[in-house]
Amino acid sequence: MTHLLHIDASIRSGESVTRQLTAEFVTQWRQNHPDAGYTYRDLGAEPVPHITHEVREWLFDPTGDLHGVSPEEKALTEALHAEVREATTIVFGIPMYNYTIPSSVKTWIDRLVTPAHMLPPGAESGALSGKNVIVVTARGGSYAPGTPREGWDYQEPYLKAVLGAIGLADNLTFVHAELTFAAIVPAMAQLKPLGEKSLADARETLRKLALEGAS
């Protein structure tokens, strides 16, 4: 069954660019896929706890004992795994914080990167392969080729690598809304038109992506 997993990670609420963009995408996607399932997880409002030694031991040896993992920790981890496995499309809203991902996304990733999900050496597919994955980002500045901070982007390269390690990069698309600070930081006011264009381009890209696979 076609199923959309929608994950937001911004600590902001109504003013969050990533939340606005993922919400618009989800509305359009669900209109185009009226019979599909839908799951929402808000890592910004309800962050996943950091893994403990006990959780890590259990993740690497799930067929053995629980290694002291509480029933609540086990249930949460299994729910996260089930959400990803059930999804045919995943859309992430991930703002850039200090040149990389929010820590809440890292704690989510740490529970997903397990031997059960990682691609075996030389393999082209795994347990989570074949899904459409869309990562929507918002950046206060620009990290595009040719910009002064071109090499400061530790968000997209990391996500490409870690999602690829668990088979979620087969159909991976990044949609960036850059220069979002231009609208609120006086020193960046001259860049406001570029920021507006980046946001408009992101919206148009997401509109097209929401149409994919529609009947």
XYZ file of N, CA and C in Angstrom:
645
model
N 0.832 -1.198 0.000
C 0.000 0.000 0.000
C 0.867 1.249 0.000
N 0.486 2.224 -0.791
C 1.205 3.495 -0.808
C 1.042 4.186 0.538
N 2.152 4.658 1.099
C 2.103 5.237 2.445
C 3.145 6.347 2.554
N 2.735 7.468 3.111
C 3.625 8.618 3.292
C 4.008 8.762 4.754
N 5.310 8.837 5.001
C 5.831 9.159 6.331
C 6.341 10.588 6.297
N 5.806 11.423 7.166
C 6.106 12.855 7.218
C 6.823 13.135 8.539
N 8.060 13.610 8.451
C 8.866 13.873 9.642
C 9.331 15.319 9.647
N 8.973 16.059 10.683
C 9.464 17.420 10.880
C 10.473 17.436 12.013
N 11.429 18.372 11.932
C 12.466 18.415 12.961
C 12.728 19.819 13.498
N 12.068 20.819 12.955
C 12.327 22.182 13.406
C 11.845 22.388 14.837
N 12.616 23.150 15.621
C 12.184 23.498 16.975
C 11.230 24.687 16.951
N 11.094 25.312 15.774
C 10.146 26.415 15.622
C 8.793 25.855 15.220
N 7.755 26.665 15.396
C 6.417 26.190 15.060
C 5.911 26.880 13.802
N 5.009 27.850 13.940
C 4.359 28.434 12.777
C 5.274 29.152 11.811
N 6.406 29.684 12.293
C 7.302 30.442 11.428
C 8.351 29.562 10.745
N 8.334 28.286 11.016
C 9.334 27.381 10.441
C 9.119 27.218 8.942
N 10.164 27.480 8.177
C 10.082 27.324 6.720
C 9.943 25.858 6.350
N 10.703 24.987 7.001
C 10.613 23.570 6.653
C 9.241 23.009 6.987
N 8.665 23.434 8.102
C 7.320 22.948 8.448
C 6.292 23.430 7.414
N 6.414 24.658 6.993
C 5.488 25.176 5.988
C 5.617 24.397 4.679
N 6.845 24.149 4.257
C 7.059 23.467 2.984
C 6.620 22.005 3.028
N 6.942 21.300 4.119
C 6.514 19.910 4.183
C 4.994 19.816 4.291
N 4.368 20.753 5.006
C 2.901 20.746 5.118
C 2.251 20.952 3.759
N 2.810 21.871 2.962
C 2.271 22.103 1.623
C 2.444 20.862 0.750
N 3.632 20.241 0.833
C 3.871 19.028 0.058
C 2.888 17.935 0.456
N 2.701 17.730 1.758
C 1.825 16.666 2.245
C 0.382 16.891 1.778
N -0.079 18.131 1.856
C -1.438 18.430 1.401
C -1.611 18.065 -0.067
N -0.648 18.473 -0.882
C -0.727 18.190 -2.317
C -0.567 16.699 -2.592
N 0.365 16.055 -1.908
C 0.606 14.626 -2.117
C -0.630 13.826 -1.758
N -1.269 14.146 -0.646
C -2.446 13.383 -0.210
C -3.644 13.634 -1.115
N -3.729 14.830 -1.681
C -4.782 15.088 -2.670
C -4.571 14.236 -3.917
N -3.300 14.037 -4.271
C -2.965 13.260 -5.460
C -2.951 11.755 -5.202
N -2.926 11.358 -3.937
C -2.911 9.937 -3.554
C -3.983 9.731 -2.477
N -5.245 9.879 -2.830
C -6.322 9.877 -1.825
C -6.486 8.572 -1.054
N -6.007 7.481 -1.590
C -6.175 6.188 -0.917
C -4.942 5.775 -0.120
N -3.949 6.624 -0.066
C -2.692 6.267 0.589
C -2.773 6.450 2.102
N -1.899 5.737 2.798
C -1.776 5.907 4.236
C -0.864 7.080 4.570
N -0.916 7.499 5.825
C -0.137 8.677 6.242
C 0.246 8.548 7.707
N 1.518 8.833 8.004
C 2.013 8.848 9.380
C 2.822 10.115 9.585
N 2.649 10.749 10.739
C 3.385 11.983 11.047
C 4.187 11.799 12.322
N 5.444 12.249 12.285
C 6.275 12.259 13.488
C 6.955 13.613 13.593
N 6.856 14.223 14.761
C 7.406 15.556 15.001
C 8.595 15.441 15.949
N 9.786 15.414 15.377
C 10.997 15.284 16.181
C 11.349 16.570 16.916
N 10.821 17.697 16.428
C 11.065 18.957 17.112
C 10.265 19.075 18.388
N 9.006 18.660 18.344
C 8.129 18.751 19.511
C 8.304 17.560 20.450
N 8.588 16.385 19.878
C 8.751 15.174 20.685
C 10.027 14.459 20.252
N 11.169 14.977 20.675
C 12.443 14.385 20.237
C 12.633 12.971 20.755
N 13.285 12.177 19.928
C 13.640 10.816 20.317
C 14.833 10.883 21.269
N 14.790 10.185 22.389
C 15.922 10.245 23.333
C 17.207 9.700 22.708
N 18.332 10.211 23.185
C 19.615 9.653 22.771
C 19.682 8.172 23.154
N 20.333 7.401 22.288
C 20.458 5.986 22.632
C 21.438 5.817 23.785
N 21.180 4.801 24.557
C 22.061 4.442 25.662
C 22.910 3.240 25.254
N 23.841 2.891 26.102
C 24.643 1.689 25.838
C 23.743 0.472 25.697
N 22.722 0.377 26.573
C 21.833 -0.779 26.550
C 21.051 -0.849 25.227
N 20.567 0.303 24.759
C 19.819 0.322 23.509
C 20.722 -0.084 22.350
N 21.928 0.448 22.340
C 22.846 0.106 21.248
C 23.143 -1.391 21.243
N 23.380 -1.969 22.408
C 23.663 -3.406 22.468
C 22.481 -4.212 21.944
N 21.282 -3.800 22.286
C 20.091 -4.519 21.820
C 19.911 -4.365 20.309
N 20.159 -3.138 19.779
C 20.028 -2.921 18.338
C 20.986 -3.794 17.542
N 22.163 -4.033 18.098
C 23.147 -4.854 17.404
C 22.967 -6.344 17.685
N 22.086 -6.670 18.627
C 21.815 -8.079 18.939
C 20.331 -8.239 19.273
N 19.444 -7.965 18.308
C 17.998 -7.966 18.590
C 17.421 -9.349 18.855
N 18.138 -10.399 18.478
C 17.612 -11.742 18.687
C 17.966 -12.294 20.060
N 18.845 -11.590 20.763
C 19.226 -12.039 22.097
C 18.327 -11.427 23.154
N 18.875 -11.250 24.381
C 18.055 -10.641 25.433
C 17.986 -9.131 25.214
N 17.243 -8.458 26.058
C 17.014 -7.018 25.893
C 18.154 -6.161 26.417
N 19.154 -6.754 27.008
C 20.325 -6.012 27.493
C 19.930 -4.878 28.443
N 18.830 -5.059 29.159
C 18.405 -4.045 30.110
C 17.564 -2.922 29.521
N 17.189 -3.020 28.241
C 16.352 -2.001 27.603
C 14.950 -2.057 28.187
N 14.401 -0.894 28.524
C 13.066 -0.844 29.115
C 12.005 -1.144 28.060
N 10.835 -1.587 28.474
C 9.754 -1.818 27.512
C 9.408 -0.566 26.709
N 9.514 0.601 27.346
C 9.197 1.848 26.656
C 10.215 2.146 25.551
N 11.494 1.949 25.847
C 12.543 2.171 24.845
C 12.385 1.183 23.690
N 12.091 -0.049 24.002
C 11.914 -1.065 22.970
C 10.721 -0.722 22.087
N 9.614 -0.314 22.686
C 8.411 0.015 21.921
C 8.641 1.220 21.019
N 9.340 2.238 21.528
C 9.622 3.422 20.723
C 10.483 3.057 19.520
N 11.545 2.309 19.748
C 12.447 1.946 18.661
C 11.733 1.104 17.614
N 10.955 0.157 18.047
C 10.217 -0.691 17.105
C 9.195 0.121 16.317
N 8.598 1.133 16.953
C 7.644 1.998 16.252
C 8.347 2.811 15.165
N 9.543 3.339 15.472
C 10.310 4.092 14.484
C 10.663 3.212 13.287
N 11.094 2.001 13.567
C 11.441 1.072 12.492
C 10.217 0.750 11.639
N 9.089 0.503 12.288
C 7.872 0.142 11.556
C 7.401 1.274 10.663
N 7.525 2.511 11.145
C 7.104 3.663 10.349
C 7.897 3.762 9.049
N 9.198 3.559 9.154
C 10.047 3.657 7.962
C 9.787 2.484 7.024
N 9.661 1.299 7.576
C 9.448 0.132 6.732
C 8.114 0.207 5.982
N 7.100 0.751 6.628
C 5.778 0.827 5.999
C 5.720 1.874 4.899
N 6.527 2.913 5.011
C 6.458 4.039 4.079
C 6.943 3.664 2.690
N 6.271 4.197 1.687
C 6.762 4.123 0.309
C 7.381 5.464 -0.097
N 6.948 6.534 0.576
C 7.533 7.864 0.395
C 7.785 8.467 1.777
N 8.945 9.079 1.941
C 9.283 9.760 3.194
C 9.644 11.196 2.866
N 9.038 12.134 3.577
C 9.421 13.540 3.428
C 9.914 14.043 4.781
N 11.118 14.572 4.775
C 11.730 15.144 5.972
C 11.729 16.665 5.866
N 11.429 17.347 6.943
C 11.668 18.775 7.054
C 12.815 18.985 8.021
N 13.999 19.320 7.486
C 15.213 19.373 8.315
C 15.898 20.730 8.147
N 15.746 21.625 9.107
C 16.468 22.892 9.017
C 17.955 22.680 9.254
N 18.752 23.604 8.753
C 20.184 23.565 9.032
C 20.448 24.328 10.322
N 21.041 23.659 11.289
C 21.454 24.293 12.539
C 22.983 24.207 12.632
N 23.623 25.354 12.658
C 25.087 25.395 12.795
C 25.769 24.504 11.763
N 25.312 24.635 10.529
C 25.913 23.999 9.349
C 25.613 22.510 9.216
N 24.755 21.958 10.071
C 24.469 20.534 9.986
C 23.016 20.268 10.388
N 22.714 19.028 10.746
C 21.346 18.651 11.074
C 21.036 18.925 12.546
N 19.759 19.074 12.898
C 19.393 19.164 14.317
C 19.748 17.865 15.043
N 20.052 17.982 16.322
C 20.409 16.786 17.096
C 19.245 15.804 17.161
N 18.007 16.299 17.051
C 16.849 15.408 17.100
C 16.826 14.462 15.906
N 17.339 14.917 14.773
C 17.423 14.033 13.603
C 18.509 12.981 13.826
N 19.598 13.384 14.449
C 20.679 12.431 14.731
C 20.205 11.320 15.669
N 19.414 11.657 16.691
C 18.942 10.614 17.604
C 17.979 9.667 16.895
N 17.197 10.187 15.942
C 16.320 9.331 15.132
C 17.168 8.399 14.274
N 18.180 8.949 13.629
C 19.063 8.158 12.769
C 19.752 7.059 13.570
N 20.197 7.392 14.784
C 20.944 6.424 15.580
C 20.141 5.168 15.896
N 18.818 5.270 15.869
C 17.980 4.093 16.115
C 17.640 3.346 14.828
N 17.895 3.981 13.686
C 17.603 3.345 12.403
C 18.813 2.645 11.805
N 20.012 3.154 12.108
C 21.230 2.570 11.530
C 21.612 1.354 12.359
N 21.113 0.204 11.917
C 21.334 -1.055 12.616
C 21.772 -2.106 11.598
N 22.349 -3.208 12.054
C 22.724 -4.273 11.118
C 21.549 -4.763 10.272
N 20.335 -4.711 10.823
C 19.164 -5.177 10.080
C 18.832 -4.275 8.897
N 19.264 -3.017 8.963
C 18.931 -2.054 7.914
C 20.104 -1.709 7.005
N 21.309 -1.864 7.482
C 22.462 -1.442 6.690
C 22.674 -2.364 5.486
N 23.103 -1.765 4.386
C 23.356 -2.552 3.188
C 24.589 -3.429 3.391
N 24.486 -4.712 3.088
C 25.673 -5.566 3.183
C 26.729 -5.115 2.174
N 27.999 -5.370 2.441
C 29.054 -4.988 1.490
C 28.779 -5.536 0.098
N 28.821 -4.663 -0.892
C 28.608 -5.061 -2.271
C 27.163 -5.177 -2.698
N 26.228 -5.055 -1.746
C 24.812 -5.184 -2.082
C 24.280 -3.880 -2.650
N 23.317 -3.993 -3.549
C 22.699 -2.817 -4.143
C 21.380 -2.455 -3.478
N 20.823 -3.339 -2.696
C 19.563 -3.059 -2.026
C 19.519 -3.753 -0.684
N 18.614 -3.261 0.176
C 18.463 -3.830 1.509
C 17.024 -3.739 1.966
N 16.815 -3.880 3.270
C 15.472 -3.946 3.831
C 14.672 -2.664 3.615
N 15.357 -1.525 3.513
C 14.649 -0.243 3.394
C 14.744 0.356 1.991
N 15.283 -0.370 1.053
C 15.511 0.179 -0.288
C 14.201 0.355 -1.061
N 14.284 1.206 -2.101
C 13.177 1.370 -3.026
C 12.184 2.453 -2.674
N 12.420 3.186 -1.602
C 11.488 4.228 -1.191
C 11.857 5.570 -1.832
N 10.859 6.423 -2.028
C 11.110 7.804 -2.446
C 11.363 8.628 -1.189
N 12.486 9.297 -1.149
C 12.852 10.077 0.034
C 13.124 11.521 -0.386
N 12.441 12.443 0.269
C 12.579 13.868 -0.027
C 13.026 14.577 1.243
N 14.132 15.262 1.156
C 14.643 16.027 2.294
C 14.481 17.511 1.988
N 13.618 18.161 2.747
C 13.376 19.596 2.590
C 14.198 20.323 3.648
N 15.047 21.225 3.208
C 15.882 21.953 4.164
C 15.616 23.450 4.075
N 15.953 24.138 5.144
C 15.953 25.599 5.158
C 17.288 26.034 5.735
N 17.913 26.992 5.040
C 19.230 27.474 5.452
C 19.193 28.996 5.516
N 19.741 29.541 6.584
C 19.759 30.991 6.711
C 20.601 31.670 5.659
N 21.681 31.012 5.246
C 22.554 31.528 4.200
C 22.495 30.650 2.974
N 23.536 30.743 2.163
C 23.612 29.904 0.965
C 24.923 29.143 0.965
N 24.829 27.891 0.543
C 25.996 27.016 0.498
C 26.147 26.427 -0.903
N 25.549 27.091 -1.873
C 25.587 26.643 -3.261
C 26.997 26.791 -3.830
N 27.307 26.057 -4.903
C 28.625 26.182 -5.539
C 28.917 27.635 -5.924
N 30.132 28.072 -5.595
C 30.536 29.429 -5.923
C 30.278 30.447 -4.834
N 29.523 30.065 -3.791
C 29.269 30.996 -2.690
C 30.429 30.938 -1.697
N 30.599 31.984 -0.863
C 31.716 32.004 0.079
C 31.734 30.819 1.046
N 30.563 30.268 1.355
C 30.493 29.161 2.310
C 30.130 27.842 1.633
N 30.554 27.690 0.424
C 30.264 26.473 -0.341
C 30.678 25.210 0.416
N 31.799 25.229 1.085
C 32.295 24.035 1.762
C 31.826 23.877 3.191
N 30.874 24.715 3.612
C 30.428 24.683 5.004
C 29.174 23.830 5.204
N 28.687 23.220 4.158
C 27.468 22.421 4.247
C 27.816 21.023 4.760
N 27.504 20.769 6.047
C 27.707 19.449 6.628
C 26.366 18.757 6.860
N 25.344 19.259 6.186
C 24.001 18.718 6.298
C 23.727 17.710 5.177
N 23.737 18.193 3.921
C 23.425 17.306 2.808
C 24.435 16.163 2.649
N 25.751 16.433 2.696
C 26.691 15.304 2.524
C 26.506 14.217 3.581
N 26.280 14.633 4.833
C 26.088 13.637 5.896
C 24.818 12.830 5.659
N 23.726 13.510 5.335
C 22.471 12.800 5.121
C 22.555 11.855 3.931
N 23.222 12.278 2.858
C 23.411 11.385 1.715
C 24.137 10.114 2.142
N 25.191 10.280 2.936
C 26.001 9.133 3.342
C 25.229 8.209 4.271
N 24.607 8.768 5.298
C 23.977 7.900 6.298
C 22.682 7.294 5.774
N 21.913 8.036 4.991
C 20.710 7.449 4.403
C 21.081 6.402 3.360
N 22.165 6.663 2.638
C 22.639 5.678 1.675
C 23.067 4.383 2.345
N 23.625 4.481 3.542
C 24.104 3.293 4.249
C 22.976 2.346 4.616
N 21.746 2.882 4.750
C 20.614 2.029 5.112
C 19.607 1.906 3.964
N 20.064 2.205 2.746
C 19.232 1.958 1.581
C 18.179 2.997 1.285
N 18.281 4.170 1.900
C 17.272 5.207 1.684
C 17.734 6.289 0.711
N 18.732 5.981 -0.104
C 19.224 6.974 -1.063
C 18.977 6.553 -2.508
N 18.191 5.492 -2.723
C 17.916 5.047 -4.087
C 17.218 6.135 -4.894
N 16.234 6.755 -4.263
C 15.458 7.828 -4.905
C 15.409 9.018 -3.948
N 16.574 9.580 -3.702
C 16.732 10.649 -2.706
C 16.804 12.008 -3.396
N 15.947 12.932 -2.953
C 15.918 14.277 -3.517
C 16.050 15.307 -2.398
N 16.944 16.269 -2.581
C 17.072 17.383 -1.647
C 16.410 18.616 -2.247
N 15.640 19.305 -1.433
C 14.985 20.550 -1.847
C 15.383 21.613 -0.832
N 16.208 22.571 -1.268
C 16.748 23.574 -0.350
C 16.046 24.921 -0.512
N 15.649 25.490 0.602
C 15.220 26.885 0.640
C 16.331 27.650 1.347
N 17.101 28.423 0.583
C 18.276 29.100 1.138
C 18.026 30.585 1.358
N 18.939 31.184 2.108
C 18.912 32.625 2.396
C 17.630 33.041 3.125
N 17.141 32.171 3.995
C 15.925 32.507 4.739
C 16.147 33.655 5.728
N 17.399 33.865 6.152
C 17.692 34.966 7.070
C 17.630 36.325 6.393
N 17.639 36.342 5.074
C 17.632 37.624 4.361
C 16.385 38.431 4.674
N 15.308 37.744 5.035
C 14.048 38.437 5.330
C 14.038 39.062 6.718
N 14.977 38.654 7.593
C 14.923 39.124 8.984
C 16.222 39.737 9.482
N 17.328 39.527 8.771
C 18.627 40.073 9.206
C 18.956 41.290 8.345
N 19.007 42.486 8.932
C 19.241 43.698 8.135
C 20.489 43.635 7.258
N 21.562 43.045 7.754
C 22.806 42.987 6.980
C 22.671 42.142 5.725
N 21.609 41.326 5.647
C 21.404 40.466 4.487
C 20.253 40.948 3.604
N 19.781 42.149 3.856
C 18.586 42.638 3.162
C 18.738 42.636 1.642
N 19.951 42.901 1.142
C 20.152 42.943 -0.306
C 19.981 41.578 -0.955
N 20.007 40.525 -0.138
C 19.855 39.164 -0.655
C 18.405 38.672 -0.595
N 17.512 39.529 -0.140
C 16.112 39.106 0.021
C 15.496 38.584 -1.276
N 15.705 39.239 -2.438
C 15.129 38.687 -3.681
C 15.630 37.278 -3.993
N 16.907 37.000 -3.694
C 17.438 35.658 -3.931
C 16.797 34.644 -2.987
N 16.571 35.069 -1.755
C 15.909 34.192 -0.801
C 14.480 33.880 -1.216
N 13.786 34.896 -1.704
C 12.409 34.700 -2.153
C 12.360 33.751 -3.353
N 13.328 33.895 -4.255
C 13.369 33.007 -5.420
C 13.677 31.576 -5.001
N 14.599 31.404 -4.057
C 14.933 30.067 -3.583
C 13.705 29.398 -2.972
N 12.933 30.145 -2.190
C 11.724 29.594 -1.575
C 10.685 29.242 -2.630
N 10.526 30.111 -3.617
C 9.568 29.845 -4.694
C 9.984 28.616 -5.498
N 11.272 28.491 -5.763
C 11.767 27.328 -6.498
C 11.533 26.040 -5.703
N 11.734 26.111 -4.385
C 11.506 24.940 -3.539
C 10.040 24.531 -3.587
N 9.159 25.500 -3.524
C 7.714 25.197 -3.577
C 7.342 24.536 -4.908
N 7.888 25.037 -5.997
C 7.563 24.478 -7.305
C 8.113 23.067 -7.444
N 9.326 22.836 -6.940
C 9.900 21.496 -6.991
C 9.048 20.518 -6.191
N 8.618 20.918 -5.021
C 7.791 20.050 -4.184
C 6.426 19.800 -4.817
N 5.889 20.787 -5.482
C 4.603 20.600 -6.165
C 4.726 19.502 -7.220
N 5.812 19.518 -7.962
C 6.028 18.500 -8.983
C 6.273 17.129 -8.361
N 7.021 17.097 -7.276
C 7.289 15.823 -6.606
C 6.009 15.219 -6.042
N 5.085 16.068 -5.595
C 3.833 15.578 -5.031
C 2.946 14.900 -6.070
N 3.218 15.192 -7.335
C 2.438 14.598 -8.421
C 2.933 13.207 -8.808
N 4.165 12.888 -8.440
C 4.762 11.633 -8.881
C 3.991 10.428 -8.352
N 3.686 9.530 -9.238
C 2.989 8.310 -8.857
C 1.493 8.472 -8.664
N 0.985 9.695 -8.935
C -0.466 9.909 -8.760
C -1.227 9.183 -9.867
N -2.392 8.668 -9.504
C -3.199 7.931 -10.478
C -4.137 8.872 -11.236
